[in-house]
CSV table of C-alpha atoms in Angstrom, one decimal:
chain,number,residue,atom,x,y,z
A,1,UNK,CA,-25.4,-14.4,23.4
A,2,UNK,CA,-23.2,-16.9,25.1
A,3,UNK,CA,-23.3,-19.2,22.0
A,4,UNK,CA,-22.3,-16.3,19.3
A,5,UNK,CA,-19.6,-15.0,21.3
A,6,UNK,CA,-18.1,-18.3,20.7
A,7,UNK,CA,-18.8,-18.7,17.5
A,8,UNK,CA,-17.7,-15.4,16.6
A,9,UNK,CA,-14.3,-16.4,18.9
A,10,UNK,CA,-14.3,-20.2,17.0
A,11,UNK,CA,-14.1,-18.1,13.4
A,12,UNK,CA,-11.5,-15.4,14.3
A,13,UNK,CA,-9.0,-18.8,15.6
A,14,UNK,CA,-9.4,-20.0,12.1
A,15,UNK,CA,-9.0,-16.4,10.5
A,16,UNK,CA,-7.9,-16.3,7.8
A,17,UNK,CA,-9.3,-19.1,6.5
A,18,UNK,CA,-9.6,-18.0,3.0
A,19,UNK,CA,-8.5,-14.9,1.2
A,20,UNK,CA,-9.6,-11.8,1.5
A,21,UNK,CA,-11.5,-9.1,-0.8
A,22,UNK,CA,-11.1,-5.8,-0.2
A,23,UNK,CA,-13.9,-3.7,-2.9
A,24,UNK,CA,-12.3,0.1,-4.0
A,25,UNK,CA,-14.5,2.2,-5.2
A,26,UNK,CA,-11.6,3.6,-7.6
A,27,UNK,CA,-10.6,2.7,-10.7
A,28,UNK,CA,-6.7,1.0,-11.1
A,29,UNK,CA,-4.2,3.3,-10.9
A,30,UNK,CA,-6.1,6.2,-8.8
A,31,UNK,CA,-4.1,7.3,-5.5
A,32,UNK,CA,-7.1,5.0,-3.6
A,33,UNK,CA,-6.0,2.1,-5.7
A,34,UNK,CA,-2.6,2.9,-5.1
A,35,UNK,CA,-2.7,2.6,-1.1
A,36,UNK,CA,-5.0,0.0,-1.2
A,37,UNK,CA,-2.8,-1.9,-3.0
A,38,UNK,CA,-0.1,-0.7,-0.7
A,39,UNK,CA,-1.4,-1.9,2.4
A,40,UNK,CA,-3.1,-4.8,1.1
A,41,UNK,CA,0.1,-6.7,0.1
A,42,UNK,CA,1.9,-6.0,3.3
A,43,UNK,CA,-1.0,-7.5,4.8
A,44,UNK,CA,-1.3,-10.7,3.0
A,45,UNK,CA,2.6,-10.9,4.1
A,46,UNK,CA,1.4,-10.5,7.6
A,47,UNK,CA,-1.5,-12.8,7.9
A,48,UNK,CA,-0.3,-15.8,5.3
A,49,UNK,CA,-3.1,-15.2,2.9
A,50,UNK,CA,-4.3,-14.1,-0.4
A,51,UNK,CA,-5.8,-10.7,-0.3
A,52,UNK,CA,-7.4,-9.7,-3.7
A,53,UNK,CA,-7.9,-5.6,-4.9
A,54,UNK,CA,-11.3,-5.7,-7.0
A,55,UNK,CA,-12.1,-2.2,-8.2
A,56,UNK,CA,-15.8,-1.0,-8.5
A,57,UNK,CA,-15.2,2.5,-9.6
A,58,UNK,CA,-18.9,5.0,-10.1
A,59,UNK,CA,-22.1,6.3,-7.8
A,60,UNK,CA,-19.5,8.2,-5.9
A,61,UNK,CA,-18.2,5.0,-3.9
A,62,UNK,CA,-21.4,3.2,-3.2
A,63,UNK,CA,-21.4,0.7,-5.8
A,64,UNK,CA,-18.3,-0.7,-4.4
A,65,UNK,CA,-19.3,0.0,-0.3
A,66,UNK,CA,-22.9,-1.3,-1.2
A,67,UNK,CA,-21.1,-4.9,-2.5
A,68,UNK,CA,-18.8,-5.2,1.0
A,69,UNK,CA,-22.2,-4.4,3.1
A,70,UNK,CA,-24.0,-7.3,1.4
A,71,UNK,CA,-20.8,-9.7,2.1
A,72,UNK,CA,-20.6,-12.4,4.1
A,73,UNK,CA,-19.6,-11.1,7.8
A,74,UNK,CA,-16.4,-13.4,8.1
A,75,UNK,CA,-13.8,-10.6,8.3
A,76,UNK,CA,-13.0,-12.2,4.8
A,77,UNK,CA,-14.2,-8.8,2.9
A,78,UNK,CA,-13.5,-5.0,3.5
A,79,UNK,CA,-14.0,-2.1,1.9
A,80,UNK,CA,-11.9,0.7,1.0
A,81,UNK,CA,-13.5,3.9,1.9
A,82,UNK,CA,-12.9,7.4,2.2
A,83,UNK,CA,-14.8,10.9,3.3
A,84,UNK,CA,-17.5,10.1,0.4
A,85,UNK,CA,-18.4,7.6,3.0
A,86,UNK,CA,-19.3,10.4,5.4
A,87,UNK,CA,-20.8,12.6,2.2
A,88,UNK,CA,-22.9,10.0,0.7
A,89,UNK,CA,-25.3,10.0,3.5
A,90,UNK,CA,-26.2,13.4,2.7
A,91,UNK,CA,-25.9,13.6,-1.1
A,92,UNK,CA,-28.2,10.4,-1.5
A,93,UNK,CA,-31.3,10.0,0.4
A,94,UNK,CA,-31.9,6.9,-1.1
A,95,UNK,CA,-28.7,4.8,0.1
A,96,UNK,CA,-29.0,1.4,0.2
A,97,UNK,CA,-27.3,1.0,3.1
A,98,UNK,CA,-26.9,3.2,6.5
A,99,UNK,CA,-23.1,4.6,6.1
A,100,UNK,CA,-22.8,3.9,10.1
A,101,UNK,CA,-24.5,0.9,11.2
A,102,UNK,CA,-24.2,-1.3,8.2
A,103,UNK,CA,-20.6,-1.3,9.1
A,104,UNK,CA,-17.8,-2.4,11.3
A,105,UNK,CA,-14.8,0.1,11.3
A,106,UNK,CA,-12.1,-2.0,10.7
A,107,UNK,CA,-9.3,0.9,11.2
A,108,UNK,CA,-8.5,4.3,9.2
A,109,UNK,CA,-5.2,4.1,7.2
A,110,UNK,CA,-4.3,7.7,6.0
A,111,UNK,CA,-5.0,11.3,6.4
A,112,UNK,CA,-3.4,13.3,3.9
A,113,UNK,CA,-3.5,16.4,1.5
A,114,UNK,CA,-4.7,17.7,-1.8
A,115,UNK,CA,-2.8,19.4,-4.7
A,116,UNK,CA,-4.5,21.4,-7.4
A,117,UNK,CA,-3.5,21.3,-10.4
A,118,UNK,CA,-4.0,22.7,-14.2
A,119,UNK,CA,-3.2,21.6,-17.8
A,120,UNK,CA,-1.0,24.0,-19.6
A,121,UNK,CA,-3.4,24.2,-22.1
A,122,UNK,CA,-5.5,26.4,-19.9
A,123,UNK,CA,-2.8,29.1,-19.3
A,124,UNK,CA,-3.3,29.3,-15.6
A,125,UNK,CA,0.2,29.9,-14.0
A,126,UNK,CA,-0.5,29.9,-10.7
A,127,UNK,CA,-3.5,30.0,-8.0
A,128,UNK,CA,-3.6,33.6,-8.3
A,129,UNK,CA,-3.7,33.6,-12.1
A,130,UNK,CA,-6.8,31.1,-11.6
A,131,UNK,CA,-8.6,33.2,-9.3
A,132,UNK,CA,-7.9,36.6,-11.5
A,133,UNK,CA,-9.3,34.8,-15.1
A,134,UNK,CA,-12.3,33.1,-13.0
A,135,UNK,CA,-13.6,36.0,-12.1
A,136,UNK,CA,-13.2,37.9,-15.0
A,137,UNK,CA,-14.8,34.7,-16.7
A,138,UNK,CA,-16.9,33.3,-14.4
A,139,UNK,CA,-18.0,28.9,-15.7
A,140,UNK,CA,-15.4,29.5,-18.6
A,141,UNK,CA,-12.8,27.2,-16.8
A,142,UNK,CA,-13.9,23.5,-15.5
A,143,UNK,CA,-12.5,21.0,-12.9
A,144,UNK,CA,-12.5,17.0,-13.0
A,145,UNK,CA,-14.0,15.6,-9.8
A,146,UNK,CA,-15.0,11.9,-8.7
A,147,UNK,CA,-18.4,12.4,-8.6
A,148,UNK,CA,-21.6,14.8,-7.9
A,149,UNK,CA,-21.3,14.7,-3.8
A,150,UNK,CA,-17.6,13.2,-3.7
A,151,UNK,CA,-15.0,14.7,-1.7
A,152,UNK,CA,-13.2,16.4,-4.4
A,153,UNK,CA,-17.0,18.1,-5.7
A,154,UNK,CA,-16.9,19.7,-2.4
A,155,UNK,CA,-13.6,20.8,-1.9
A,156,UNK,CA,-13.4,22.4,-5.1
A,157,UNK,CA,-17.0,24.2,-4.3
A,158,UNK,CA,-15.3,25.1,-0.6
A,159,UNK,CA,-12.4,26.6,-2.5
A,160,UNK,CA,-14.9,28.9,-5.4
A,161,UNK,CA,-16.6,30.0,-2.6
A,162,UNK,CA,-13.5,31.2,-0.6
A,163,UNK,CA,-12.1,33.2,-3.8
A,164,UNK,CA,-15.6,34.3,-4.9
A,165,UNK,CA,-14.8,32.7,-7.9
A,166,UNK,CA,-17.5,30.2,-10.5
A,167,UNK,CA,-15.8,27.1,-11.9
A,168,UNK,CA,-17.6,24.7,-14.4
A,169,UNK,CA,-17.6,20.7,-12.5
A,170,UNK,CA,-16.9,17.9,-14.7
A,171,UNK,CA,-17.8,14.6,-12.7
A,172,UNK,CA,-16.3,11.4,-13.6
A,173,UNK,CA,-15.9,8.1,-12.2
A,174,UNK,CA,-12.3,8.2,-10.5
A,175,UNK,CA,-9.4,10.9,-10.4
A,176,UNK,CA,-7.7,8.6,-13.0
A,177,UNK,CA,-9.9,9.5,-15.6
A,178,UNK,CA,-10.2,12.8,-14.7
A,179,UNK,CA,-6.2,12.9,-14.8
A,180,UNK,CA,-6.4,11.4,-18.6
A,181,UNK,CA,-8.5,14.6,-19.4
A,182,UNK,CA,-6.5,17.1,-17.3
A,183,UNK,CA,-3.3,16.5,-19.3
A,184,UNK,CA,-4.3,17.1,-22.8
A,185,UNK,CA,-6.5,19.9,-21.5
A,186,UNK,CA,-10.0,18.7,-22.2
A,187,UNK,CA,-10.3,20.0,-18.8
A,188,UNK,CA,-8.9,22.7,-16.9
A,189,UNK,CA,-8.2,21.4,-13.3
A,190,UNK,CA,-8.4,18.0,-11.2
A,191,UNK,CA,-7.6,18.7,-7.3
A,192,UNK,CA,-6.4,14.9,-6.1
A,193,UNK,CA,-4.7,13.3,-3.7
A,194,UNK,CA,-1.0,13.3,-3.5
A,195,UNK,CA,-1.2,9.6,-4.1
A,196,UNK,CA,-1.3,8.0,-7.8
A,197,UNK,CA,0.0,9.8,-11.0
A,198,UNK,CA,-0.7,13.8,-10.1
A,199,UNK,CA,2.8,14.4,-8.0
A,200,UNK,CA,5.1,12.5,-10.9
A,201,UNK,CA,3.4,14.5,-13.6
A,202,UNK,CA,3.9,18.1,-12.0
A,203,UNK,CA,7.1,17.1,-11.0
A,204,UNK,CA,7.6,15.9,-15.0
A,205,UNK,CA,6.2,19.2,-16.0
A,206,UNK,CA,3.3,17.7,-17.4
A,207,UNK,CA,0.9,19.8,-15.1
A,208,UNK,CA,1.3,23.0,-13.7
A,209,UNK,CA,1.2,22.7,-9.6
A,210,UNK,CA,-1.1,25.5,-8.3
A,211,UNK,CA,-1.4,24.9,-4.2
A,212,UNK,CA,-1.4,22.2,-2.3
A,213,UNK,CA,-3.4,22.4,1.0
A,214,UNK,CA,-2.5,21.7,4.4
A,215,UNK,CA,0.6,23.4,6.1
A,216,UNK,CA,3.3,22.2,4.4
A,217,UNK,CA,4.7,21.4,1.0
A,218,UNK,CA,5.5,18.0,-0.7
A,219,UNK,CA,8.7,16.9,-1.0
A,220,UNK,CA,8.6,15.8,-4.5
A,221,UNK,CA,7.1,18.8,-5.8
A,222,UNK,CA,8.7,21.5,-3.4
A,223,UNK,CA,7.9,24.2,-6.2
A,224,UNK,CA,4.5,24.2,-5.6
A,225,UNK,CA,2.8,26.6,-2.5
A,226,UNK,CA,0.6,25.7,0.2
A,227,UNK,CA,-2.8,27.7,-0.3
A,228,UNK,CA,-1.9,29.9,3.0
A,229,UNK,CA,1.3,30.9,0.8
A,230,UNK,CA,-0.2,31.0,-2.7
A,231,UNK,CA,-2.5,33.5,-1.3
A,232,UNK,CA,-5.6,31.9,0.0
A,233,UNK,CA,-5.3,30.9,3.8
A,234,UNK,CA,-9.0,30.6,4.3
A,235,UNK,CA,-9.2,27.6,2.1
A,236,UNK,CA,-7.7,24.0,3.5
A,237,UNK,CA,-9.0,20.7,2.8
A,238,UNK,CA,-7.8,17.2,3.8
A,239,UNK,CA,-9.0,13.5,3.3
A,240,UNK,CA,-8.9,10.1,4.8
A,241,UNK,CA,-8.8,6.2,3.8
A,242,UNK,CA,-10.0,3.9,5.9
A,243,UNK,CA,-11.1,-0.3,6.1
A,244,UNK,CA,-14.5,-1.2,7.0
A,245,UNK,CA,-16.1,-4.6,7.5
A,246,UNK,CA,-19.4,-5.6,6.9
A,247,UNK,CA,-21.6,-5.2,10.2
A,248,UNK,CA,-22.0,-8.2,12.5
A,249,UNK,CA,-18.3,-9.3,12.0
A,250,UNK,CA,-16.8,-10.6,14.7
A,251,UNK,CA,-15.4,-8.2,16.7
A,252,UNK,CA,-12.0,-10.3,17.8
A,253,UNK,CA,-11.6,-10.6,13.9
A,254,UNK,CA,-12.3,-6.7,13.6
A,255,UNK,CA,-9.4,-6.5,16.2
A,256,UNK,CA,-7.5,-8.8,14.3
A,257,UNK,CA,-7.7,-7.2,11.1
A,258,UNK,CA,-7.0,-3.6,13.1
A,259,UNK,CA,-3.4,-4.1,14.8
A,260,UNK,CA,-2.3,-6.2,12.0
A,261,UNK,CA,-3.3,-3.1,9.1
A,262,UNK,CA,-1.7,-0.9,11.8
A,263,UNK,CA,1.5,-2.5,12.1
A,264,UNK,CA,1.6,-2.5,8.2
A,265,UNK,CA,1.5,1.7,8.3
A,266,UNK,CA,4.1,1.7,10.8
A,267,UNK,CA,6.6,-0.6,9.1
A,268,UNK,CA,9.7,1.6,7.6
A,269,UNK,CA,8.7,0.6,3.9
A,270,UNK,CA,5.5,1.3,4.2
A,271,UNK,CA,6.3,5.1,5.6
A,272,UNK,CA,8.5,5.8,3.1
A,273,UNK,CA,6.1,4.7,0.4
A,274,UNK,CA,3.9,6.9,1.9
A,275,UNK,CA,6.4,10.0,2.5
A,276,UNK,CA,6.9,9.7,-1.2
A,277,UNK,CA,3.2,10.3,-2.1
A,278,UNK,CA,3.3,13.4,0.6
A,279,UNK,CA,1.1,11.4,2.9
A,280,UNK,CA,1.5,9.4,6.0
A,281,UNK,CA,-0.8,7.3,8.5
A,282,UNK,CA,-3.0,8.2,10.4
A,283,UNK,CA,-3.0,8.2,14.1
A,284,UNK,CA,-3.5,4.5,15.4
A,285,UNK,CA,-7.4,4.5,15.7
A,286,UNK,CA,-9.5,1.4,17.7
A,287,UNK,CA,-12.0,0.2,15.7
A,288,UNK,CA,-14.5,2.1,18.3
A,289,UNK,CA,-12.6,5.2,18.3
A,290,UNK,CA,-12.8,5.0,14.3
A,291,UNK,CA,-16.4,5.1,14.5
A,292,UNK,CA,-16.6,7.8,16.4
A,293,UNK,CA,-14.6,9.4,13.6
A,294,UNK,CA,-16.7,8.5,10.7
A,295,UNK,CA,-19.9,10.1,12.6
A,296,UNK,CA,-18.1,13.3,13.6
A,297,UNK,CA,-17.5,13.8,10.1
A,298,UNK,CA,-20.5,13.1,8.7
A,299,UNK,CA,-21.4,15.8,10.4
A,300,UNK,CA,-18.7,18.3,9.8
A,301,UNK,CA,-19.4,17.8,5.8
A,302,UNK,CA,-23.4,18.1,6.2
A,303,UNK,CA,-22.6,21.6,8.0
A,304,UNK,CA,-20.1,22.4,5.0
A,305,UNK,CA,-22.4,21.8,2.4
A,306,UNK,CA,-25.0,24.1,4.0
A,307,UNK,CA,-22.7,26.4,4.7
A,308,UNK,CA,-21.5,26.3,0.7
A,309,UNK,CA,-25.2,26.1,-0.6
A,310,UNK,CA,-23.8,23.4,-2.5
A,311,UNK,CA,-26.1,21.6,-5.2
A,312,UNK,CA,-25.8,17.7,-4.9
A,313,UNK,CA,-28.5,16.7,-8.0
């Protein structure tokens, strides 16, 4: 024990030695990609190295988290994850990793809100307008998700089910390319993030704003209702990004990495970025207190897909 807690201190003195990877399980361009890419510059400034993006966008996220598991435990690799890490566990039975133990939590970077939106070529006006034609045509009108099981495949089944209302799900491999099908109308709805290209193209008119969840409204797009005000209270939704490391990193490397990504969300640019996506940073986690997270939720979405009756094959 003696001998690999001073190994593991021998490493995180030479840290970074070499850049670092972090694997996104988005495709370039998606609001993950965007804060990724955020953060992961302001860190390179910050610890005098190289840190390369490397999308691996599909299998809702564990492609990409699968890769960073399998990495060498130097600190040198991270993953960018979000609450498909805490779904994936109960979607897919046949993981090839364990979503808790095959990681270090590195730190969590964002909690934030959704906005739903709708091409023009659907005719939906307005959340109400949704709800009113759904019914009346229930599986006529179809949303864009990441994935069977992602985040966005069960918010949008947590939101049918609070309006009693049937909606048609179109999977996909990132909100990117559900975005590039939302906007000529091949598809009626994509509920993202209020990172990446879905803000600018309702505040461009492009798409039609229909509720954002949470309690207040973004900035950019100060049209557009929370759900409480467009009508439908009962329905609220959030997400989360986070870093993870592969397991058996050193922990003073994992505390390394932690205040150093934490002092990059509290830096002014970095908060105004953010404010301008409708998002800002989490609460300063510990890696220990991050872990506790990620298992709380696991559990809070296994409970909401048995409480949804939500099919995940």
């Amino acid at each position: 024990m003696a001998s690999a807690l001073l190994s593991g201190t021998c490493l995180a003195d030479s840290f970074p030695s070499k850049p670092l990877r972090i694997y996104v399980p988005n495709p370039p361009g998606g609001g993950g990609d965007t804060i990724a890419r955020l953060v992961g510059s302001k860190l390179a400034e910050r610890l005098g190295q190289t840190v390369v993006v490397e999308n691996k966008p599909g299998g809702s996220s564990v492609i990409s988290t699968d890769a960073a598991a399998k990495a060498e435990p130097d600190g040198h690799t991270l993953a960018f994850i979000t609450d498909t890490h805490s779904i994936n566990p109960v979607a897919n039975a046949n993981l090839p990793y364990d979503s808790i133990r095959d990681f270090a939590p590195v730190a969590q970077l964002i909690r934030g809100d959704y906005i739903l939106v709708a091409s023009h070529k659907s005719g939906i006006r307005d959340l109400q307008d949704l709800i009113t034609k759904a019914k009346a045509q229930p599986g006529r009108y179809s949303y864009g998700s990441t994935g069977i099981g992602s985040v966005h495949h069960l918010a949008m089944e947590l939101m049918s089910h609070k309006a009693g209302i049937k909606l048609s799900h179109v999977p996909y491999k990132g909100v990117s390319q559900a975005m590039a099908d939302v906007l000529p109308g091949h598809i009626d709805l994509v509920l993202s993030g209020t990172a990446g290209g879905v803000v600018p193209a309702v505040a461009a008119g492009k798409l039609v704003g229909l509720g954002v969840t949470g309690s207040s409204r973004v900035a950019a797009v100060p049209d557009v209702p929370t759900f409480a005000q467009a009508g439908l209270p009962q329905f609220d939704s959030s997400f989360w990004f986070g870093f993870v490391a592969p397991a058996k990193t050193p922990p003073a490397i994992v505390d390394r990495l932690n205040r150093e990504i934490i002092a990059v969300l509290k830096s002014d640019e970095v908060s105004e970025k953010l404010a301008g996506y409708g998002m800002k940073a989490a609460p300063p986690l510990s890696p220990a207190e991050f872990r506790q997270f990620m298992i709380e939720d696991a559990k809070r979405y296994k409970d909401l897909i048995e409480s949804t009756g939500t099919k995940l094959d």
